[in-house]
Coordinates of C-alpha atoms in Angstrom, one line a residue:
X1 CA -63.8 -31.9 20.9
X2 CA -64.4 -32.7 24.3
X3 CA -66.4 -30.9 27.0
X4 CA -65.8 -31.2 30.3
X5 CA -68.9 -31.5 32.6
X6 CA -69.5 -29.2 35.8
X7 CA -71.0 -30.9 38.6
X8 CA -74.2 -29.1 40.2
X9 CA -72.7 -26.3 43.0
X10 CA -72.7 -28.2 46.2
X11 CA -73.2 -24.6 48.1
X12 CA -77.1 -24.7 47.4
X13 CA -77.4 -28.5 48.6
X14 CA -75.8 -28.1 51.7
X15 CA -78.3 -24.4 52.3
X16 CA -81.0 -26.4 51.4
X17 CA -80.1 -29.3 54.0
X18 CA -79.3 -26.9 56.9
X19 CA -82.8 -24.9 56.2
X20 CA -84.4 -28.5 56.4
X21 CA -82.0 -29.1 59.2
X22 CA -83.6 -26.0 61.1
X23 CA -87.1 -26.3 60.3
X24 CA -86.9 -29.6 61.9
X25 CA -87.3 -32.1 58.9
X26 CA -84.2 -33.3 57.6
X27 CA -83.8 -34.4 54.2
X28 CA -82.2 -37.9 55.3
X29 CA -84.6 -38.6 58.3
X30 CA -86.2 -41.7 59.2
X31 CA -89.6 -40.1 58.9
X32 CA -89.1 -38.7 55.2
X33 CA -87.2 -42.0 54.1
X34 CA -89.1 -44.6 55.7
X35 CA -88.1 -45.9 59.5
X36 CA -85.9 -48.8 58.1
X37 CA -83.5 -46.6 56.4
X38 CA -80.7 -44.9 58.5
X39 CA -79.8 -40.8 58.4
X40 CA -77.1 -40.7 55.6
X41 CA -75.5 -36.8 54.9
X42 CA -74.3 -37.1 51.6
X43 CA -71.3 -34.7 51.2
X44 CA -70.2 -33.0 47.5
X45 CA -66.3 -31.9 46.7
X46 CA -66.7 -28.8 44.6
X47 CA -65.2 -28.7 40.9
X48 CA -61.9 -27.3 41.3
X49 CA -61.3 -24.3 39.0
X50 CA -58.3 -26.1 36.9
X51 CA -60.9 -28.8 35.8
X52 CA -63.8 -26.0 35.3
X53 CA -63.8 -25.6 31.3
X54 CA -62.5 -21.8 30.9
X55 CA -64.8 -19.9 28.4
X56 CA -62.6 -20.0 24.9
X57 CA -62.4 -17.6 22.5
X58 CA -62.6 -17.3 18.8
X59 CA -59.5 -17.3 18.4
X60 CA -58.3 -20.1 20.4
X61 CA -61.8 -22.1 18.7
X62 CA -60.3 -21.2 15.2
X63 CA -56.3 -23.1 16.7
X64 CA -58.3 -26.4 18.2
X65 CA -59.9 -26.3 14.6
X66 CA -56.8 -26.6 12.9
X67 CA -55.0 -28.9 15.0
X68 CA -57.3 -31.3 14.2
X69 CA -57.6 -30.9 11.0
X70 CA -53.7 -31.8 10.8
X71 CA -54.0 -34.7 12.8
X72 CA -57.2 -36.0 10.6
X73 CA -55.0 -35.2 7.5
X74 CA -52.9 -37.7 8.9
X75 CA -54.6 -40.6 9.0
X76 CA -55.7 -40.1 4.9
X77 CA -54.1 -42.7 2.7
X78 CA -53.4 -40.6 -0.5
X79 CA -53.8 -41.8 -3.7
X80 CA -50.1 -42.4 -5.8
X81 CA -49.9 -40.1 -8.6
X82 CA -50.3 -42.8 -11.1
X83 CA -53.9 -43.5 -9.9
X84 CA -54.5 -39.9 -9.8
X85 CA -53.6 -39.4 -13.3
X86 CA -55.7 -42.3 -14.3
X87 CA -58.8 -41.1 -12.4
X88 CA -58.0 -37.4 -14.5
X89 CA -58.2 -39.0 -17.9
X90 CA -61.4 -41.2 -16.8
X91 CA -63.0 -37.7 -15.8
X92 CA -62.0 -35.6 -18.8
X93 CA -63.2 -38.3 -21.4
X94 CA -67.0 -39.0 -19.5
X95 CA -67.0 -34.9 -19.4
X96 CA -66.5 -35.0 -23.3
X97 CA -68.9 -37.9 -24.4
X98 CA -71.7 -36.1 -22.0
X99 CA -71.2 -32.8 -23.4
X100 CA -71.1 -34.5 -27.0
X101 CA -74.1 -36.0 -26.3
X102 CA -75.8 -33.1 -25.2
X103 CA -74.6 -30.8 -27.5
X104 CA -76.1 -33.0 -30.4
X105 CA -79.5 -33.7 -28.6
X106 CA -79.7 -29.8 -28.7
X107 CA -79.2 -29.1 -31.8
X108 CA -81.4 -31.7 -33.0
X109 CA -84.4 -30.3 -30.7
X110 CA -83.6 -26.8 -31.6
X111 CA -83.8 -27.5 -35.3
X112 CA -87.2 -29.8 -34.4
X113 CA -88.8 -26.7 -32.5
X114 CA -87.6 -24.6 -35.8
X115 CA -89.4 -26.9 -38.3
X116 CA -92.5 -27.1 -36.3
X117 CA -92.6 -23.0 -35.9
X118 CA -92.5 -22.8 -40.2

């Protein structure tokens, strides 16, 4: 999802040059610089409005969504159906020796919290 970047509008750099221009100080002059340095103008193209990102919509958000989506889907190595079937039965059995487990740890504290209650 990449954004393209505006560059800064050249209009107000060049109205702030000529208002320096006419007050008599220039931006690029010898005396703001330093007397070594020569009077360079440096000069800006403006973004052309093809390359200006256009403001998208939900809609449009939503389609780039699931594009890539696809195209990460892609790249996923699935697992063969015998490994999924052996990662099933691993599941199902740990689920059943837990809940085992659990279920007889809780009925030997409820019938501990009964006995000490008589």
């Amino acid at each position: 999802m990449g954004r393209l970047l505006r560059k800064k509008n050249p209009v107000k750099k060049v109205k702030k040059e000529q208002d320096a221009d006419q007050s008599g100080k220039s931006l690029n002059s010898p005396a703001v610089q330093g007397a070594a340095q020569p009077a360079v103008k440096k000069t800006y193209t403006p973004v052309s409005k093809t390359t200006a990102a256009k403001e998208k919509t939900f809609i449009d958000k939503g389609l780039q969504f699931l594009r890539e989506v696809k195209v990460e889907l892609k790249k996923v190595t699935w697992p063969s159906r015998k490994q999924t079937m052996g990662s099933t039965v691993v599941v199902i059995v740990i689920v059943t020796i837990i809940s085992l487990f659990l279920g007889i740890v809780d009925a030997g504290l409820a019938g501990l919290i009964q006995a000490v209650l008589r």
